[in-house]
XYZ file of N, CA, C and O in Angstrom:
680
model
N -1.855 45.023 25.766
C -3.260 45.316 25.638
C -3.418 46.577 24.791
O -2.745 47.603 24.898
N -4.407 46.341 23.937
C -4.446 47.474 22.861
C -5.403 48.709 23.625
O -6.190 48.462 24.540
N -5.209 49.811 23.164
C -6.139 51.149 23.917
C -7.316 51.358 23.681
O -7.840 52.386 24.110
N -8.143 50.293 22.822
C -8.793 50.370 22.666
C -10.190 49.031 23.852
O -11.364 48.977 24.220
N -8.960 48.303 23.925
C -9.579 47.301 24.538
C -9.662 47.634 25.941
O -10.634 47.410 26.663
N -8.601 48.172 26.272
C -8.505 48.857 27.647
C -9.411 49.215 28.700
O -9.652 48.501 29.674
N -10.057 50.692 28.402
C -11.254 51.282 28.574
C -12.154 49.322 28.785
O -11.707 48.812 29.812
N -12.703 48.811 28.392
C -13.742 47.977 27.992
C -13.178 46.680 29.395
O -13.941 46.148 30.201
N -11.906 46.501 29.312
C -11.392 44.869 30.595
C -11.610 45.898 31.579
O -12.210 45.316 32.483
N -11.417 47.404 31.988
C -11.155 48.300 33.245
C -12.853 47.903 33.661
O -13.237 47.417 34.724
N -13.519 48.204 32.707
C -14.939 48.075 33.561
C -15.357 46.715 33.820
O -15.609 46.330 34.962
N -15.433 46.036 32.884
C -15.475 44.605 33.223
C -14.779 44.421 34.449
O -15.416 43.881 35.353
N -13.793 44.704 34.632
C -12.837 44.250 36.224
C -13.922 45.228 37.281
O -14.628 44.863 38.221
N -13.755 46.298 36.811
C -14.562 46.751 37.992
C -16.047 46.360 38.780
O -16.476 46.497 39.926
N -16.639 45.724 37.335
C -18.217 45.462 37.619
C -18.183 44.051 38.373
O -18.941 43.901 39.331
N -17.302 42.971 37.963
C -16.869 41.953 38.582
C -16.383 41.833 39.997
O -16.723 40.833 40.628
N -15.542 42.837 40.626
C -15.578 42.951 41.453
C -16.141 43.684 42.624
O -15.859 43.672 43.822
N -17.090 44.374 41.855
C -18.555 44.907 42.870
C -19.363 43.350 42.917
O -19.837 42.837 43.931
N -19.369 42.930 41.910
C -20.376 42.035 42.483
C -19.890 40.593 42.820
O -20.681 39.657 42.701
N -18.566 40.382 43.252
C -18.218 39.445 43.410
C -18.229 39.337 45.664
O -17.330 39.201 46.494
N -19.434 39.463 45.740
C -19.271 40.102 47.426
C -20.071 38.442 47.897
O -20.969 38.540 48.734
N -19.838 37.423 47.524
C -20.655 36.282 47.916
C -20.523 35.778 49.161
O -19.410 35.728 49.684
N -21.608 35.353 49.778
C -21.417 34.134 50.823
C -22.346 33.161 50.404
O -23.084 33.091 49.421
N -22.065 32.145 51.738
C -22.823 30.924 51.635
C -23.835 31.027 51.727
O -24.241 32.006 52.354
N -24.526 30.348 51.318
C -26.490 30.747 51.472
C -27.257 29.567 51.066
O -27.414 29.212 49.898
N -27.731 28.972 52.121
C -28.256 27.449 52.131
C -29.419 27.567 50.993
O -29.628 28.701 50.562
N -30.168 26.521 50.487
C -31.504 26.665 49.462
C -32.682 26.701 50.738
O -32.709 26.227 51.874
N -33.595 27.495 49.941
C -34.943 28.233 50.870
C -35.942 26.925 50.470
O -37.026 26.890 51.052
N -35.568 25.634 49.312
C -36.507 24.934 48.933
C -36.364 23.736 49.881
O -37.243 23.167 50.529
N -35.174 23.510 49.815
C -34.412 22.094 50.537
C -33.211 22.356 51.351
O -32.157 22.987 51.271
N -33.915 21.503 52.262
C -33.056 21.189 53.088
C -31.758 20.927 53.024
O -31.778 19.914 52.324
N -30.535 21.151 53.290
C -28.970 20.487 53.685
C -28.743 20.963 52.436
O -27.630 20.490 52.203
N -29.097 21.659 51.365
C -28.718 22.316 49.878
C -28.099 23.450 49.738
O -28.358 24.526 50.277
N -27.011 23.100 48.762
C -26.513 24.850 48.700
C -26.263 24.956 46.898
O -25.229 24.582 46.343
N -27.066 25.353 46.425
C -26.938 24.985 44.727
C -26.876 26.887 44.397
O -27.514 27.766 44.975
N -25.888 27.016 43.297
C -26.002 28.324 43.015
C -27.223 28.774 42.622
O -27.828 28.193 41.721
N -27.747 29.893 43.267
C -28.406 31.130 43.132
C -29.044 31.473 41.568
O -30.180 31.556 41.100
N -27.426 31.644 40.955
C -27.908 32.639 39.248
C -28.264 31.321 38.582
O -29.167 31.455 37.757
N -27.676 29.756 38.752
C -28.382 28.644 38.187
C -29.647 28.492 38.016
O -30.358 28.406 37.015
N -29.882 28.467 39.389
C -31.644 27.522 39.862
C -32.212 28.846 39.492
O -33.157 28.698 38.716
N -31.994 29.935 39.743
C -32.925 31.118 39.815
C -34.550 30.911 39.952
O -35.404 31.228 39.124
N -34.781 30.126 41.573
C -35.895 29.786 42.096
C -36.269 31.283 42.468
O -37.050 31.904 41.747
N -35.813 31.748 43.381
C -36.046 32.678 44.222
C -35.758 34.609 43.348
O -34.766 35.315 43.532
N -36.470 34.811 42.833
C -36.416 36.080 43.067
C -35.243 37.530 42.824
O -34.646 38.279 42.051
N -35.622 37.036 44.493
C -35.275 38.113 45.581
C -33.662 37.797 45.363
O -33.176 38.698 44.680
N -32.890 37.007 45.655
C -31.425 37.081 45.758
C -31.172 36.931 44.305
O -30.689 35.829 44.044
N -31.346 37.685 43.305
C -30.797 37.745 42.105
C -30.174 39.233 42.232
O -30.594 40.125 42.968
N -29.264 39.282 41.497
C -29.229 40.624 41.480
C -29.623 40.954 39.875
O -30.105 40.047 39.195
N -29.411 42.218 39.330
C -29.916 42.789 38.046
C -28.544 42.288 37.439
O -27.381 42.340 37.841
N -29.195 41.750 36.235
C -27.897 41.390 35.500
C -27.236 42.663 34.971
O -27.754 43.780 34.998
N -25.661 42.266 34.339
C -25.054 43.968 33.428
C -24.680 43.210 32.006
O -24.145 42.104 31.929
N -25.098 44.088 30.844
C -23.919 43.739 30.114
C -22.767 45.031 29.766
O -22.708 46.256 29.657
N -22.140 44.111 29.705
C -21.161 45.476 29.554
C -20.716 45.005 27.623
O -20.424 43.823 27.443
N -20.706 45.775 26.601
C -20.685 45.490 25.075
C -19.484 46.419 24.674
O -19.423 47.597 25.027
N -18.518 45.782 23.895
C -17.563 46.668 23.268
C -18.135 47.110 21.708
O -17.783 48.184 21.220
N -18.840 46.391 21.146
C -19.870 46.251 20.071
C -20.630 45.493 19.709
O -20.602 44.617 20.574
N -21.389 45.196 18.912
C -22.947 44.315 19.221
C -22.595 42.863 19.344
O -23.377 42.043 19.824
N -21.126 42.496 18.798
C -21.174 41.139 18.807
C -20.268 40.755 19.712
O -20.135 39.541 19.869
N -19.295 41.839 20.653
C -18.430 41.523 21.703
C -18.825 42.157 22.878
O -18.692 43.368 23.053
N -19.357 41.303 23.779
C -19.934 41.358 25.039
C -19.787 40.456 26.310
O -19.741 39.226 26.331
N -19.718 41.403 27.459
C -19.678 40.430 28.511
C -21.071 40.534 29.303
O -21.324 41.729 29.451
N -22.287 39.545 29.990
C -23.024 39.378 30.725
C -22.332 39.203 32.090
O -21.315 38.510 32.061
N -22.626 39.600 33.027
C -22.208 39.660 34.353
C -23.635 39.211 35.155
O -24.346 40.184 35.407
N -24.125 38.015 35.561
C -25.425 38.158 36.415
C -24.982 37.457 37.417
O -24.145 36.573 37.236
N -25.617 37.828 38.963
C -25.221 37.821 40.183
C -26.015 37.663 41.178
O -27.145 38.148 41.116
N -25.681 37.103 42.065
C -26.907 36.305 43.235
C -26.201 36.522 44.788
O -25.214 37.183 45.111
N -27.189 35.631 45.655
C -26.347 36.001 46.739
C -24.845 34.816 47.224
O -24.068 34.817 48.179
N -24.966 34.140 46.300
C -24.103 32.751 46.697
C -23.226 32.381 45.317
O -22.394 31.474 45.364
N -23.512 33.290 43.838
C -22.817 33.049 42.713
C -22.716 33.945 41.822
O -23.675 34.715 41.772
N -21.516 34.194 40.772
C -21.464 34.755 39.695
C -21.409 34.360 38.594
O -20.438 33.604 38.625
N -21.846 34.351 37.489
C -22.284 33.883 36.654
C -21.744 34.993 35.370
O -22.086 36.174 35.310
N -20.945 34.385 34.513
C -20.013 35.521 33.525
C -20.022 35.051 32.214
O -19.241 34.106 32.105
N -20.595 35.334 31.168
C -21.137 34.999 30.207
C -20.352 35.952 29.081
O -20.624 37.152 29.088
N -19.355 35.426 28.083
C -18.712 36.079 27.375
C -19.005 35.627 25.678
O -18.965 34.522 25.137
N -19.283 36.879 25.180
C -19.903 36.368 23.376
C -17.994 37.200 22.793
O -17.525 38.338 22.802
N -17.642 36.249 22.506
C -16.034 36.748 21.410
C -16.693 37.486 20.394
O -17.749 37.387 19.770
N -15.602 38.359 20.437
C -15.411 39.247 18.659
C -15.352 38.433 17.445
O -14.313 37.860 17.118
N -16.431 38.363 16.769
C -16.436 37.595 15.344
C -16.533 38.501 14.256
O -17.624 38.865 13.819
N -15.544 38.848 13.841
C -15.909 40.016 12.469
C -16.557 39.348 11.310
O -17.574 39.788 10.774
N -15.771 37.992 10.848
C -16.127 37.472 9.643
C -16.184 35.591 9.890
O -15.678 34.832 10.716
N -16.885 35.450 8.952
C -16.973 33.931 8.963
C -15.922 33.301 9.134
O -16.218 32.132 9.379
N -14.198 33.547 9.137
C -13.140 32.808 9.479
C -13.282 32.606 11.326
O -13.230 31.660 12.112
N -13.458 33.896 11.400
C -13.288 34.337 12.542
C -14.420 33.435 13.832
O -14.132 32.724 14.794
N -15.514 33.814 13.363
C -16.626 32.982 13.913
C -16.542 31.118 14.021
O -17.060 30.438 14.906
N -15.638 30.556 12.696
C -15.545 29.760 12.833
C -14.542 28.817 13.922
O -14.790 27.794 14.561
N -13.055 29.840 13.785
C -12.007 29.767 14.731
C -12.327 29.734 15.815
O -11.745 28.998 16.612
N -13.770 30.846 16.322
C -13.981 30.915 17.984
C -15.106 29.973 18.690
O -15.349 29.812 19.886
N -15.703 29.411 17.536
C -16.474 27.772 17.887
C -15.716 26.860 18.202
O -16.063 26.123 19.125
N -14.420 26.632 17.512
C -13.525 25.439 17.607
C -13.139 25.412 18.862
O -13.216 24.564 19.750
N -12.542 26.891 18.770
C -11.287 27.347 20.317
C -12.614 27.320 21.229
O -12.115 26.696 22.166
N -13.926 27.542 21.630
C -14.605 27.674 22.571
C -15.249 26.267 22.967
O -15.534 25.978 24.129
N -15.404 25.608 22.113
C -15.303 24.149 22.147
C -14.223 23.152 22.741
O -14.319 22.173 23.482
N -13.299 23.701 22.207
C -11.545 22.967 22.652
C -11.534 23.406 24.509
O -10.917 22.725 25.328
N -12.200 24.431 24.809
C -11.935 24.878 26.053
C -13.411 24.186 26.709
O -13.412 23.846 27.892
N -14.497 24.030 25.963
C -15.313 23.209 27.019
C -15.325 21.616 27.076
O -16.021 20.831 27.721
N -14.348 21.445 26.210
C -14.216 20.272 27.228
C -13.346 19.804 27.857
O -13.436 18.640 28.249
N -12.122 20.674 28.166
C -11.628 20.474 29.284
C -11.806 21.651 30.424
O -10.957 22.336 30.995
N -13.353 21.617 30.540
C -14.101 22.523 31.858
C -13.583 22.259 33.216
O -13.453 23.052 34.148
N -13.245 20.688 33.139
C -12.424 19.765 34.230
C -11.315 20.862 34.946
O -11.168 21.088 36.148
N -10.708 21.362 33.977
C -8.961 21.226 34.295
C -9.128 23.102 34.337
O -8.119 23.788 34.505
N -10.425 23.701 34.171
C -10.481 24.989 34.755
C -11.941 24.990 35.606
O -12.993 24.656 35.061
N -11.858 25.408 37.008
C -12.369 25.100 38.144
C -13.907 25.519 37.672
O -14.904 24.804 37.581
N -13.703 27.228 37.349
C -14.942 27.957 37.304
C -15.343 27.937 35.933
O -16.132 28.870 35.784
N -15.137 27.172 34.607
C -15.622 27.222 33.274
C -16.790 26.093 33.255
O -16.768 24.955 33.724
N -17.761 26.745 32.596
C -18.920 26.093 32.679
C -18.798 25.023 31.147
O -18.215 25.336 30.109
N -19.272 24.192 31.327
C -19.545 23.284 29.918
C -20.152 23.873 28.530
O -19.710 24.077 27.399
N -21.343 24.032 29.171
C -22.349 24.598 27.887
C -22.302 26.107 28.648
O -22.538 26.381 29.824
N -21.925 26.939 27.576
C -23.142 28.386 27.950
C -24.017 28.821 27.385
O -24.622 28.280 26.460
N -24.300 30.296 28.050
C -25.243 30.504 28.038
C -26.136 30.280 26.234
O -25.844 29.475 25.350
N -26.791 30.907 26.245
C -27.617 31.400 24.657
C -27.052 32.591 24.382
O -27.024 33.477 25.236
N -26.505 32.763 23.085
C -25.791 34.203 22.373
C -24.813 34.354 22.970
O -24.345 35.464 22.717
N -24.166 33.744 23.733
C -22.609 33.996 24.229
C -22.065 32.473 24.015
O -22.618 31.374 23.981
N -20.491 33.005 23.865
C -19.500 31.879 23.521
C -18.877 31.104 24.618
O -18.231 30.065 24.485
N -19.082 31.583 25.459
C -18.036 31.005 26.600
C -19.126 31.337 28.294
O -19.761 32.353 28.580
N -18.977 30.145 29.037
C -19.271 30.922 30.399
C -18.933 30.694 31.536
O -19.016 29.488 31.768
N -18.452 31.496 32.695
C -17.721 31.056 34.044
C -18.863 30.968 35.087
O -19.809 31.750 34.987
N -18.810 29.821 36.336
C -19.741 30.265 37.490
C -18.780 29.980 37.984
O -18.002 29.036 37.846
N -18.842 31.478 39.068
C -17.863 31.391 40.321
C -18.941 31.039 41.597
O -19.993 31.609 41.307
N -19.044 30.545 42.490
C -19.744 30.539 43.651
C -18.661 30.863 44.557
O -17.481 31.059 44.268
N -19.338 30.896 45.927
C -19.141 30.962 47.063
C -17.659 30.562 47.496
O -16.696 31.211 47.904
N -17.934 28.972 47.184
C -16.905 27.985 47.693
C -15.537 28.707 46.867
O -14.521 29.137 47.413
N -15.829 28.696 45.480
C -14.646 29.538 45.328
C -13.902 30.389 45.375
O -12.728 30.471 45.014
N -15.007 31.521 46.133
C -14.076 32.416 46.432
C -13.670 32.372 47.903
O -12.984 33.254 48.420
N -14.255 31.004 48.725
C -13.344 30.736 49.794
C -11.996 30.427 49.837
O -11.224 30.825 50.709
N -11.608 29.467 48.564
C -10.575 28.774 48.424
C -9.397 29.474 47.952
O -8.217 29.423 48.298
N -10.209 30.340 46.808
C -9.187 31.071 45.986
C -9.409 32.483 46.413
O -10.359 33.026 46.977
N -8.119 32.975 45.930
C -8.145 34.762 45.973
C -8.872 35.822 44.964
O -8.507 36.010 43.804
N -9.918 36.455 45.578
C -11.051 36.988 44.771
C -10.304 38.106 43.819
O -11.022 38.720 43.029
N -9.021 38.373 43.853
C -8.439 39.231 42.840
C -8.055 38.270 41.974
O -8.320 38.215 40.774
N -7.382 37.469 42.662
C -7.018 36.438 41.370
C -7.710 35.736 40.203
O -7.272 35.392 39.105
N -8.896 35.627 40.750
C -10.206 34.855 40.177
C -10.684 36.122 39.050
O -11.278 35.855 38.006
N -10.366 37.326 39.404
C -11.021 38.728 38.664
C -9.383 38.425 37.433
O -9.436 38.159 36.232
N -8.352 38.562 38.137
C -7.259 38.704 37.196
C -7.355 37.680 35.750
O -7.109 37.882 34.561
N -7.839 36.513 36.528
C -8.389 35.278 35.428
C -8.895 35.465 34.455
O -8.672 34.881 33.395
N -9.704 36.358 34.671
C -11.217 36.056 33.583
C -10.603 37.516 32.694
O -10.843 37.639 31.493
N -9.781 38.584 33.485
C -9.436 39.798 31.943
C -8.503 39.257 31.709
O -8.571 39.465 30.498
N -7.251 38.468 31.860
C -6.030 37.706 31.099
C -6.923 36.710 29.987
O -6.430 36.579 28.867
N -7.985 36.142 30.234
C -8.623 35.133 29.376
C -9.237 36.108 28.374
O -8.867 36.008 27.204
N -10.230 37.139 28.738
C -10.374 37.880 27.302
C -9.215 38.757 26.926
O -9.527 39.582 26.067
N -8.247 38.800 27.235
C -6.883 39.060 26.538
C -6.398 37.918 25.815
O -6.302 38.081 24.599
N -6.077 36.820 26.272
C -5.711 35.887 25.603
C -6.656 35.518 24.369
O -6.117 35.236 23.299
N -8.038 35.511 24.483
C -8.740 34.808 23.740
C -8.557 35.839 22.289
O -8.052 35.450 21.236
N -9.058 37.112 22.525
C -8.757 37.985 21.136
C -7.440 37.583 20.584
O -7.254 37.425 19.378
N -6.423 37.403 21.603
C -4.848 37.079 20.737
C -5.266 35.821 19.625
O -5.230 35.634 18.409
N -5.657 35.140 20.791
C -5.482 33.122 20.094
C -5.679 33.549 18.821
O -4.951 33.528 17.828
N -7.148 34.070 19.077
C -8.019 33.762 17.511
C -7.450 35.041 16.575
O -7.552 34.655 15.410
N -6.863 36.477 16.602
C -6.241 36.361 15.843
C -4.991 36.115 14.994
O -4.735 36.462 13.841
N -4.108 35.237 16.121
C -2.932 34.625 15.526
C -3.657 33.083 14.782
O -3.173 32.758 13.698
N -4.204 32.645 15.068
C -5.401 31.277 14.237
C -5.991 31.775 13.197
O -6.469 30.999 12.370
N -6.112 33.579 12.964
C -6.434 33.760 11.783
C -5.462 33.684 10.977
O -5.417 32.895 10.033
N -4.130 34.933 11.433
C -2.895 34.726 10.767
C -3.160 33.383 10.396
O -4.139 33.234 9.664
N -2.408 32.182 10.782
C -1.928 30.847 10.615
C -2.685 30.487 9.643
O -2.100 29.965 8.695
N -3.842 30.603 9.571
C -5.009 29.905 8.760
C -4.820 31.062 7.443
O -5.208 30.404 6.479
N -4.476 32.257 6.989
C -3.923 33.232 5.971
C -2.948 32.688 5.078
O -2.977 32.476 3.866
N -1.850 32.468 6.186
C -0.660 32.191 5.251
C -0.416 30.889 5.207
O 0.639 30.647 4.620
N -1.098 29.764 5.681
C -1.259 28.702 5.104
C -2.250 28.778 3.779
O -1.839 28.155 2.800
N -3.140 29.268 3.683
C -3.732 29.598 2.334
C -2.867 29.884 1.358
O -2.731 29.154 0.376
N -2.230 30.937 1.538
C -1.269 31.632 0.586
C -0.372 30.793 0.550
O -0.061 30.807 -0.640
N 0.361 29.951 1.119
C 1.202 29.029 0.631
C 0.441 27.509 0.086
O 1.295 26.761 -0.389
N -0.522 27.106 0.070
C -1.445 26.392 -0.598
C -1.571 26.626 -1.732
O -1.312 25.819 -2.625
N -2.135 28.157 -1.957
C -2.364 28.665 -3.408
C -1.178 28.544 -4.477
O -1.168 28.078 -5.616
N -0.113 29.179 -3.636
C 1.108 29.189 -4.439
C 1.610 27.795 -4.986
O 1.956 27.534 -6.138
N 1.566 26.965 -3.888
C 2.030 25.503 -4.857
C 1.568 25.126 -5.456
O 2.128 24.384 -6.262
N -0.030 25.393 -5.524
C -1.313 25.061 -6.527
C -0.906 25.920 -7.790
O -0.878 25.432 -8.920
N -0.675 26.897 -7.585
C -0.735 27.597 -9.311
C 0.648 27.348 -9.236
O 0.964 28.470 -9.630
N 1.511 26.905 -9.090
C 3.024 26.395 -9.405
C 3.043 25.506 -10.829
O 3.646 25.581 -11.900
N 1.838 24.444 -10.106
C 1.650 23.328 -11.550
C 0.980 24.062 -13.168
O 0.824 23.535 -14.269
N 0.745 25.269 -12.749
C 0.130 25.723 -14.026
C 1.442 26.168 -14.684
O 1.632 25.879 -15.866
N 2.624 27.052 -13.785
C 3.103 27.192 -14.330
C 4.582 26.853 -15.021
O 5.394 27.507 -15.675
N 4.497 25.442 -14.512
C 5.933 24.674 -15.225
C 5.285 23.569 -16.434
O 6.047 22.878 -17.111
C-alpha cells in the first residue's frame, strides 16, 4: 500500500466500522418485512447522515447508513480517458458476477463506480472485521488491476506500433 493511499483506507476502515453497528429491524410499512433501510429510505428517522470520505474529486467513497444496512458507494480513480475506460469494463466485469460476491450490488449508485449493501443478515453470518477487511483489500486491489490494465494496454501499443512501422522500414 502506497503512503499516500494509506492515510485515505485508515479512515474509510474507521468510518465503516462506526457505522457498521446494525440489527434487525422489521418495516414500519408492512407487515412480516425486513427490506434494507438505506434502499427503501421510507422512513426518515433511521437513516443516518451519509459521509463521503474523497481522496480527490474523482476518487471517493460514500458511506450511507441506516438502522438495518450499509450502503458503500465507491467512484475509482480515473485520471485519463484510458483509465476511465479500463474502470467501466473492470466495474462491469464485477457486476455481473454480483452472484458470486454476497454484498456487491448490480447497478450503483449515480457518480460512483461500484456499490456494496451490507445488511443485517450479513453481518450475522459473517465477521464484521472481515466484511470491513473486504471492502479496503478491494480498493487496494482495484487501483492495482487498473493500473497494471494500463501497463498491459501501453506496451501492447508499443509493440503494435513497432511492427507497424517495421513495414515502412524494410
Amino acid at each position: 500500500m502506497s503512503q499516500t493511499l494509506k492515510p485515505y483506507l485508515t479512515c474509510i476502515r474507521a468510518t465503516i466500522n462506526a457505522a457498521m453497528c446494525l440489527e434487525n429491524f422489521a418495516s414500519q410499512e408492512v407487515e412480516r418485512h425486513n427490506k434494507p433501510e438505506v434502499e427503501a429510505g421510507v422512513n426518515k428517522e433511521l437513516l443516518l447522515k451519509p459521509v463521503v470520505i474523497a481522496r480527490n474529486e474523482k476518487e471517493r467513497v460514500l458511506i450511507e447508513g441506516s438502522i438495518n444496512s450499509l450502503r458503500i458507494s465507491v467512484a475509482v480513480k480515473q485520471a485519463d480517458e484510458l483509465e476511465q475506460i479500463l474502470a467501466k469494463k473492470f466495474m462491469r466485469f464485477l457486476a455481473q458476477r454480483a452472484d458470486n460476491f454476497v454484498i456487491l450490488r448490480r447497478k450503483p449508485i449515480s457518480g460512483y463506480d461500484i456499490s456494496f449493501l451490507i445488511t443485517n443478515f450479513h453481518t450475522e453470518l459473517m465477521y464484521k472485521h472481515k466484511l470491513v477487511d473486504f471492502i479496503i483489500q478491494f480498493l487496494e486491489d482495484v487501483d492495482k488491476e487498473i493500473g497494471l490494465m494500463k501497463l498491459a494496454v501501453a506496451s501492447r501499443a508499443r509493440a503494435v506500433a513497432e511492427t507497424y512501422l517495421k513495414s515502412f522500414i524494410a
